[in-house]
PDB file of C-alpha atoms in Angstrom:
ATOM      1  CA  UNK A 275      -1.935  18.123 -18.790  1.00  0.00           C
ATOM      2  CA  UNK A 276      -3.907  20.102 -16.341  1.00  0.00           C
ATOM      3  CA  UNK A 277      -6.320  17.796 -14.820  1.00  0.00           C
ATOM      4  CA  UNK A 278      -3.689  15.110 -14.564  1.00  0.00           C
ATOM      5  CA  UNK A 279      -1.766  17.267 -12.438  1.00  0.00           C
ATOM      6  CA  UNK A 280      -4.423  18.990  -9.862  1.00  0.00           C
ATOM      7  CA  UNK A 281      -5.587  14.676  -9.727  1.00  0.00           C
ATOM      8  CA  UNK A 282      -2.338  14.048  -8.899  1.00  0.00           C
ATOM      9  CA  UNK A 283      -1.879  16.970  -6.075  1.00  0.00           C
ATOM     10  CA  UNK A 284      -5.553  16.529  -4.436  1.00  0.00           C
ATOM     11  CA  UNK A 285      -4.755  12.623  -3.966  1.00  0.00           C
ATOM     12  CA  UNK A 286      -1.029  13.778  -2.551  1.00  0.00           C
ATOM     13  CA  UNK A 287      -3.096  16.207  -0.271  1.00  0.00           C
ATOM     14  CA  UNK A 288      -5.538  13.340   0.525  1.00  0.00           C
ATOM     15  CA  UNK A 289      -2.676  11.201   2.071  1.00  0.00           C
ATOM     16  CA  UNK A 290      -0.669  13.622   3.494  1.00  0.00           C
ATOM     17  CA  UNK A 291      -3.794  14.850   5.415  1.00  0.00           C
ATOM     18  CA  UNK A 292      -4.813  10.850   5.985  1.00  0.00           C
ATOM     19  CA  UNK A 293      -8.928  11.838   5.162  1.00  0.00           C
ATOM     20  CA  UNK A 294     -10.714   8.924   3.902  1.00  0.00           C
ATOM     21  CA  UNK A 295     -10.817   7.577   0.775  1.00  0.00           C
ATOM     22  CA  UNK A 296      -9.358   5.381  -2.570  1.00  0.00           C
ATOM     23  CA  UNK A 297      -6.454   6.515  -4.488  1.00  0.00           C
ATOM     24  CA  UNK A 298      -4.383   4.867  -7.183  1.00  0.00           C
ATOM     25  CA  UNK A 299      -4.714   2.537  -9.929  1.00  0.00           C
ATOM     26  CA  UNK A 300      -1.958  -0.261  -9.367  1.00  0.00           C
ATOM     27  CA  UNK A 301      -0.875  -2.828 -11.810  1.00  0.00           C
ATOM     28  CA  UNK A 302      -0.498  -5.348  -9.249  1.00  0.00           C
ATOM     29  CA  UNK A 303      -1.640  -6.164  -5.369  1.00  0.00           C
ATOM     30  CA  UNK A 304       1.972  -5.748  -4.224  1.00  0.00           C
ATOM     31  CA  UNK A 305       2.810  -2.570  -5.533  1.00  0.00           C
ATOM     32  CA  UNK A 306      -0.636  -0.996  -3.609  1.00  0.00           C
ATOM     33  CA  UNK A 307       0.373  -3.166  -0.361  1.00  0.00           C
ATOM     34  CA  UNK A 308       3.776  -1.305  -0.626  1.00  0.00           C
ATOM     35  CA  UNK A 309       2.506   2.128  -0.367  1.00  0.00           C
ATOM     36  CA  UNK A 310      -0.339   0.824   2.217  1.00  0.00           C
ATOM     37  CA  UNK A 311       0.216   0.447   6.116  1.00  0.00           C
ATOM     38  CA  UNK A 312      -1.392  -3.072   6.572  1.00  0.00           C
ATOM     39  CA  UNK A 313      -3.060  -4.624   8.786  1.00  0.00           C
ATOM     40  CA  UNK A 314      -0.760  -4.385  11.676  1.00  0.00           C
ATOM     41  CA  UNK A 315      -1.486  -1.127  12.776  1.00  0.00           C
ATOM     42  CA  UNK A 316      -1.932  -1.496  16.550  1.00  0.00           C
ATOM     43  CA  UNK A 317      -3.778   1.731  17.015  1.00  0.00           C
ATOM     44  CA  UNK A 318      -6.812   0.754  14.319  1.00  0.00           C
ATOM     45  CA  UNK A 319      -6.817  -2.952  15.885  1.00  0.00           C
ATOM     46  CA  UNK A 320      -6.861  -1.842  19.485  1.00  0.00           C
ATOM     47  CA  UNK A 321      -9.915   0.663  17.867  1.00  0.00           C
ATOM     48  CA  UNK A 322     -11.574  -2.506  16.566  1.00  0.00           C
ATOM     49  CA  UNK A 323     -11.341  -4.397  19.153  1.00  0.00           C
ATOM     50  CA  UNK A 324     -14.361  -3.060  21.479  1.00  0.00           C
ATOM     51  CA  UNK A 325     -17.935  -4.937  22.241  1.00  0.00           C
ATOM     52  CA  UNK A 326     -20.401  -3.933  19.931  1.00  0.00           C
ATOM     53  CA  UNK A 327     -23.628  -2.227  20.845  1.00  0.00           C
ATOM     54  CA  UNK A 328     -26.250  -3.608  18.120  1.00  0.00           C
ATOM     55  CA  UNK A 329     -29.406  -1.583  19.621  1.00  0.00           C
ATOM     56  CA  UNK A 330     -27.393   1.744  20.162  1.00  0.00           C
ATOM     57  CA  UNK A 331     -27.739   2.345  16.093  1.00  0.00           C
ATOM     58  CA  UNK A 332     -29.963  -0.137  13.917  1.00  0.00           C
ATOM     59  CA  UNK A 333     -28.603   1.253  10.444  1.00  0.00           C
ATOM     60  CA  UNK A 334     -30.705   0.207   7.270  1.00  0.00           C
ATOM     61  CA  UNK A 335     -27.290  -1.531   6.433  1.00  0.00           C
ATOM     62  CA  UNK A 336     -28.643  -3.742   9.622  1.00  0.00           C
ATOM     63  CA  UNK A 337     -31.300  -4.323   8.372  1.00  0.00           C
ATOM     64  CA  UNK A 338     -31.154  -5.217   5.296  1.00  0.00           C
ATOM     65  CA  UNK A 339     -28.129  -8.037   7.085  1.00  0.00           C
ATOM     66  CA  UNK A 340     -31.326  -9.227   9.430  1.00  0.00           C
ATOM     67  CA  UNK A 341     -33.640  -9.414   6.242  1.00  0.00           C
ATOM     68  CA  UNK A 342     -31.902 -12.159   4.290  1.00  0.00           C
ATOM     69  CA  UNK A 343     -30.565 -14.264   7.098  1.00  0.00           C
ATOM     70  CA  UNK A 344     -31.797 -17.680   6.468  1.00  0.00           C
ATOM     71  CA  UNK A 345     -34.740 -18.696   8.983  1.00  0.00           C
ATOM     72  CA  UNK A 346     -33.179 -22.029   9.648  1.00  0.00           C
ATOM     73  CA  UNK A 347     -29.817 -20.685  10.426  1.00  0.00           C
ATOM     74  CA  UNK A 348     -27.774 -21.658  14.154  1.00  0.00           C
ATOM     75  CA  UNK A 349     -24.049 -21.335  12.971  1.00  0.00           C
ATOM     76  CA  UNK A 350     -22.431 -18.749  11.607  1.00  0.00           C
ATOM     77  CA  UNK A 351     -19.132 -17.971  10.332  1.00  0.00           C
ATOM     78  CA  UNK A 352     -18.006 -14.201   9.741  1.00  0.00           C
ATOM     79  CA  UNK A 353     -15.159 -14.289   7.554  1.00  0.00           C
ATOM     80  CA  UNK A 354     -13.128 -11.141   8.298  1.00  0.00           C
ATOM     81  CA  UNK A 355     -15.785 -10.131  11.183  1.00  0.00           C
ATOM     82  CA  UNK A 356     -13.542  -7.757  13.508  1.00  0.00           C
ATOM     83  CA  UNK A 357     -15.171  -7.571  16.783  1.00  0.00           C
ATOM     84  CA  UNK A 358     -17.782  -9.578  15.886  1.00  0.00           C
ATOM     85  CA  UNK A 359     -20.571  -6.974  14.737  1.00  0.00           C
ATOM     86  CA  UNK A 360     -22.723  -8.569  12.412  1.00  0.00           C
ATOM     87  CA  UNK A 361     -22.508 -11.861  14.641  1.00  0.00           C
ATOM     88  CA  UNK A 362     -24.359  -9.839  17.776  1.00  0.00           C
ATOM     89  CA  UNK A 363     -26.539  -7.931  15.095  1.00  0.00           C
ATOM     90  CA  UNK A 364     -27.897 -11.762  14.155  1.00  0.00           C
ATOM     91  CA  UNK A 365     -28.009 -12.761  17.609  1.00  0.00           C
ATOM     92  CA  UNK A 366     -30.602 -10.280  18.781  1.00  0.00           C
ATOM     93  CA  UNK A 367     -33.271 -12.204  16.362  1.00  0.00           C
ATOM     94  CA  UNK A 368     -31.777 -15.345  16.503  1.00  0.00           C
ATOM     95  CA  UNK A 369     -31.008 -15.961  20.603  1.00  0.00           C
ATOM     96  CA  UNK A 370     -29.841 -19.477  19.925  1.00  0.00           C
ATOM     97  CA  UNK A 371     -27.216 -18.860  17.353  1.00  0.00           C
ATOM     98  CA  UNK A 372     -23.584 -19.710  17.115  1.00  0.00           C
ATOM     99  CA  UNK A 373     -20.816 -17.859  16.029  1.00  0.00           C
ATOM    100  CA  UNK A 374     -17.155 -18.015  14.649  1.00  0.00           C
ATOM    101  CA  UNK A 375     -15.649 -15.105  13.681  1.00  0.00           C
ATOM    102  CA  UNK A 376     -12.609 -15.197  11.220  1.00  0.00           C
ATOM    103  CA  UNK A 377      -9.546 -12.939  11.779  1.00  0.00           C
ATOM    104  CA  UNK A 378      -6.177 -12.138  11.845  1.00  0.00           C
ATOM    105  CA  UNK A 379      -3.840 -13.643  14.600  1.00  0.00           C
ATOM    106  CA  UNK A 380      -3.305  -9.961  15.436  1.00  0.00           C
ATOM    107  CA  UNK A 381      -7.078  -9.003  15.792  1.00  0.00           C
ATOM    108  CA  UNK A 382      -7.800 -12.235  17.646  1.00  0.00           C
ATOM    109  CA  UNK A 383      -5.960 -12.119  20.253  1.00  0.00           C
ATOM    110  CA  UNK A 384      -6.808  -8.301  20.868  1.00  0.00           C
ATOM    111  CA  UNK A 385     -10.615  -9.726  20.557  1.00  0.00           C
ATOM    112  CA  UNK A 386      -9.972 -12.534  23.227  1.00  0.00           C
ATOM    113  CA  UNK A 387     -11.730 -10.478  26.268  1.00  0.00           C
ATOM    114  CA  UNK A 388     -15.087 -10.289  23.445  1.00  0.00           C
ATOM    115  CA  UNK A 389     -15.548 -14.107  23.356  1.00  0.00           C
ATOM    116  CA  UNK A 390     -18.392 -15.577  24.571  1.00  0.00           C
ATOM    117  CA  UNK A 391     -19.985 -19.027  25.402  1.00  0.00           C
ATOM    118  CA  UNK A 392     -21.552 -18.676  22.002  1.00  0.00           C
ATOM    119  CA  UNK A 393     -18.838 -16.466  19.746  1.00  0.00           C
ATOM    120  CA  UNK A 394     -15.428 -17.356  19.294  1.00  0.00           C
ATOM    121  CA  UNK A 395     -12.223 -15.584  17.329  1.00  0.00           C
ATOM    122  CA  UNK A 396     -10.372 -18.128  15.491  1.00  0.00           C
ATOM    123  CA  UNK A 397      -7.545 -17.415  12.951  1.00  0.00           C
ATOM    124  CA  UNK A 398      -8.441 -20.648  10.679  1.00  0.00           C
ATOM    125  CA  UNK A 399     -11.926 -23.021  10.688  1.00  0.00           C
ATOM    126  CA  UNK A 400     -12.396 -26.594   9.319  1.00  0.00           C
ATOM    127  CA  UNK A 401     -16.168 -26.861  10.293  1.00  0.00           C
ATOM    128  CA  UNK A 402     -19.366 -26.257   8.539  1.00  0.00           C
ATOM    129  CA  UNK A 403     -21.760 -24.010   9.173  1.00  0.00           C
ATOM    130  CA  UNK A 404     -25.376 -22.849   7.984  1.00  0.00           C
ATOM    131  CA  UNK A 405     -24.208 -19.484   7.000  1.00  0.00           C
ATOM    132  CA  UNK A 406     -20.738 -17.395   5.965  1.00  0.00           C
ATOM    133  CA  UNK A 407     -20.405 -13.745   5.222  1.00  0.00           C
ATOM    134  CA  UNK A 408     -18.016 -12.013   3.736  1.00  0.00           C
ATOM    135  CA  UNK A 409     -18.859  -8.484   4.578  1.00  0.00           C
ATOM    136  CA  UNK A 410     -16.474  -5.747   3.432  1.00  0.00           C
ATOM    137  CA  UNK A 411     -13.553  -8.419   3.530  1.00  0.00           C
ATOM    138  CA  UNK A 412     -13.179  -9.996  -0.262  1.00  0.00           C
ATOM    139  CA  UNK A 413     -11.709  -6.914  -1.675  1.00  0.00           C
ATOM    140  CA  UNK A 414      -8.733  -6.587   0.672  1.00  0.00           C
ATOM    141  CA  UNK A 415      -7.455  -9.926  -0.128  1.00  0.00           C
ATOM    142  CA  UNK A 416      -4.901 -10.235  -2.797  1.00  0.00           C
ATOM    143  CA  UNK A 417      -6.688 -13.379  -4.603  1.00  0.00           C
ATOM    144  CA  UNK A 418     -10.072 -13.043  -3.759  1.00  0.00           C
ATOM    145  CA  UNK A 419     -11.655 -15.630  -5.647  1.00  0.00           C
ATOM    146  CA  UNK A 420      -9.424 -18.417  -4.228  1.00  0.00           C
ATOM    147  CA  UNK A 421     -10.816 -17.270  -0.781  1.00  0.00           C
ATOM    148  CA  UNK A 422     -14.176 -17.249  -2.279  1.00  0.00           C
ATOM    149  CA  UNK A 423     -14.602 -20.607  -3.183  1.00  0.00           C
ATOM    150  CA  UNK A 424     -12.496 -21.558   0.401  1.00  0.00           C
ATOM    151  CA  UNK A 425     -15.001 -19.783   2.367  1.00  0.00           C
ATOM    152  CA  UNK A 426     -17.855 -20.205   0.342  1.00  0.00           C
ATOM    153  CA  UNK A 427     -17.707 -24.048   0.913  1.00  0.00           C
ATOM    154  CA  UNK A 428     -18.278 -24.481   4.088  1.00  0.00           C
ATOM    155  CA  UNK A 429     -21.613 -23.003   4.055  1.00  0.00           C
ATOM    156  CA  UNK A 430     -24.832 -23.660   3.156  1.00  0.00           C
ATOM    157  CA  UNK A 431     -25.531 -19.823   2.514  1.00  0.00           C
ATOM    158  CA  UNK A 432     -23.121 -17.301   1.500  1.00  0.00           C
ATOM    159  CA  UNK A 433     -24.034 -13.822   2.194  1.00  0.00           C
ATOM    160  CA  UNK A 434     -21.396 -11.208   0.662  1.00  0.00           C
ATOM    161  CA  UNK A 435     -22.146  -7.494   1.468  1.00  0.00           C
ATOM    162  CA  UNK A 436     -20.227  -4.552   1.114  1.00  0.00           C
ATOM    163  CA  UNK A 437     -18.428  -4.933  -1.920  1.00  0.00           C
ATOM    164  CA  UNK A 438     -16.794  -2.576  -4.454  1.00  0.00           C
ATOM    165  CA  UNK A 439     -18.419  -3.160  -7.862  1.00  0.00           C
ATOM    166  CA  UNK A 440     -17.798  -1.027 -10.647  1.00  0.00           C
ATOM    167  CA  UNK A 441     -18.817  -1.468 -14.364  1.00  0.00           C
ATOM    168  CA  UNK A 442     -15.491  -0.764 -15.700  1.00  0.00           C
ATOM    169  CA  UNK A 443     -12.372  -3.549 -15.178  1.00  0.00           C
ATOM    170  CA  UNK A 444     -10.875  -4.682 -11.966  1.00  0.00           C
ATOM    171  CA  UNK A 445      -8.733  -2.155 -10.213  1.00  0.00           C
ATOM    172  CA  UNK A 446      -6.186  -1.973  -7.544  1.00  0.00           C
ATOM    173  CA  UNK A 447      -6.298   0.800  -5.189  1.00  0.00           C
ATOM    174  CA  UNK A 448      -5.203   1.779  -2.007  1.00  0.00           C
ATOM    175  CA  UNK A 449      -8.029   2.617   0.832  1.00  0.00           C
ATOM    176  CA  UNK A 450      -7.286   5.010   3.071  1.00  0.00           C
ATOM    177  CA  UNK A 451      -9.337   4.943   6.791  1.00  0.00           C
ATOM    178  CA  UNK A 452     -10.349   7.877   9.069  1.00  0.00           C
ATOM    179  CA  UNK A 453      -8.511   6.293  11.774  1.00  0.00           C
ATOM    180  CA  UNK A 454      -5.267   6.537  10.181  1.00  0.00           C
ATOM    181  CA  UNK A 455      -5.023   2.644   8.738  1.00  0.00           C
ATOM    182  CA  UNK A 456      -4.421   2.308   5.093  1.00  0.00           C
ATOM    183  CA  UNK A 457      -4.912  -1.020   2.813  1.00  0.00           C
ATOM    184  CA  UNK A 458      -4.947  -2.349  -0.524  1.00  0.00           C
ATOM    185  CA  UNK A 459      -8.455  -2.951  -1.807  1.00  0.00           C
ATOM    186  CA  UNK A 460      -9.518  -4.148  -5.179  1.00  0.00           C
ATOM    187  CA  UNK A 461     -12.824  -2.295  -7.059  1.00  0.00           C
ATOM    188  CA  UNK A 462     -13.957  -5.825  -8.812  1.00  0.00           C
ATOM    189  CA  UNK A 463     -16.066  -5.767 -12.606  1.00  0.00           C
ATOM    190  CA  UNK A 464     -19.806  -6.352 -11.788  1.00  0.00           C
ATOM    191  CA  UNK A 465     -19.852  -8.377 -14.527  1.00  0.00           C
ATOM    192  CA  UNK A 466     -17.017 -10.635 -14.195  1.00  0.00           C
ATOM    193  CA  UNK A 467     -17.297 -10.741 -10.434  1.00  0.00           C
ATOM    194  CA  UNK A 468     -20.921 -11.706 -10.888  1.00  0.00           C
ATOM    195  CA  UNK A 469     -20.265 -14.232 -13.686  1.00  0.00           C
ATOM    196  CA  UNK A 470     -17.865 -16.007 -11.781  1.00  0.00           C
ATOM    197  CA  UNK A 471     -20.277 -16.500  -8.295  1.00  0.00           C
ATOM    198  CA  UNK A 472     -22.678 -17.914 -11.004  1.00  0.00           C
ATOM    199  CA  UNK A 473     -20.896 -20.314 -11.758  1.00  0.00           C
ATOM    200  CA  UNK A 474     -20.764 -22.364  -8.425  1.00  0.00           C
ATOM    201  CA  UNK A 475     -23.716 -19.684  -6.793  1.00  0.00           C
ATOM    202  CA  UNK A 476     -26.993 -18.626  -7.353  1.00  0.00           C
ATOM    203  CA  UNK A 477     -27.964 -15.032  -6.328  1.00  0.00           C
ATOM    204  CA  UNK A 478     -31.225 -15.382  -4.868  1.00  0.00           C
ATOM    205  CA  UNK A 479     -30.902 -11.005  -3.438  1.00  0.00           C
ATOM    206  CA  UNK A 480     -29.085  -8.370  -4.324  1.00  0.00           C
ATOM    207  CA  UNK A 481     -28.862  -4.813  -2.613  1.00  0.00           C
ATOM    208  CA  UNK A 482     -27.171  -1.294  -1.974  1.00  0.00           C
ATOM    209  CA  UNK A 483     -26.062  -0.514   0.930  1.00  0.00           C
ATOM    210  CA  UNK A 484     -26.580   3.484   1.229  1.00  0.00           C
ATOM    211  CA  UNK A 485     -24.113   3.994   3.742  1.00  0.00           C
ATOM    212  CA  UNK A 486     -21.313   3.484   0.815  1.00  0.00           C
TER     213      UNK A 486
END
């Protein structure tokens, strides 16, 4: 009964102090959204919204993005993309791409000032495009797979970094951030998740990314 308990008080101590983390194990999406802040935070979107400076800090999660980008790639589309990171981290080896970023009306237009002649914020896409990733985004969405194969059909490659894989079943927690935000966030089954991208997909790389 002991270790129950002291699990129970050090993830109460976790939220009442907001530090960083996953807590919970929630039978269903809506019952983590309900103890969750969202996405409408204006305080973590006002954070998110700033220019990103690409050379500043090249992490090996950079690199590793740079390595598998396909040579013959001039569109992107950055499902979930925030301030557009990833799409200026391409764009300093690839000068001549394109880029749509994918967010939420909220985040767009608090991301309106970052546009550029060659990166947009859009809140819904109907073209195609040589390249979509879906980093750090597919686990906060409460069917992922239907926005897999949405996503995942409009490009040529699919590059999906940054998610929670565990070899157990899926499970339902709730993330909290360092900057106060808090969000439901499924930890999917390698080998179902994996499975299921197989079947449309194939993996051609797979990778860690050591900052997780």
């Amino acid at each position: 009964m002991l270790k129950p308990l002291l699990f129970n008080f050090l993830q109460w101590f976790r939220i009442k102090k907001g530090l960083p983390g996953f807590w919970g194990n929630f039978k269903t999406f809506d019952a983590a959204k309900a103890k969750a802040k969202g996405y409408g935070d204006p305080k973590v979107i006002a954070a998110s919204a700033v220019k990103p400076d690409v050379n500043k800090h090249l992490t090996a999660r950079d690199q590793q993005i740079l390595a598998v980008v396909p040579v013959q790639c001039s569109t992107v589309l950055d499902v979930g993309g925030a301030n557009g990171y990833y799409c200026h981290l391409i764009k300093t080896a690839r000068p001549e791409v394109k880029c749509v970023v994918l967010e939420t009306p909220e985040m767009v237009e608090a991301s309106k000032l970052l546009a550029a002649s060659w990166l947009s914020f859009r809140t819904d896409v109907a073209d195609q495009y040589d390249l979509v990733i879906m980093s750090g985004v597919l686990q906060y969405f409460e069917e992922p797979l239907n926005y897999f194969n949405k996503y995942a059909s409009k490009g040529k490659w699919i590059l999906i970094n940054r998610l929670p894989l565990i070899d157990a079943e899926n499970r339902i927690c709730v993330q909290q951030r360092a900057d106060g935000g808090s969000y439901p966030a499924w930890f999917f089954s390698r080998k179902r998740f994996l499975e299921y991208i197989q079947l449309s997909h194939e993996i051609i790389k797979s990778w860690d990314v050591p900052q997780d």
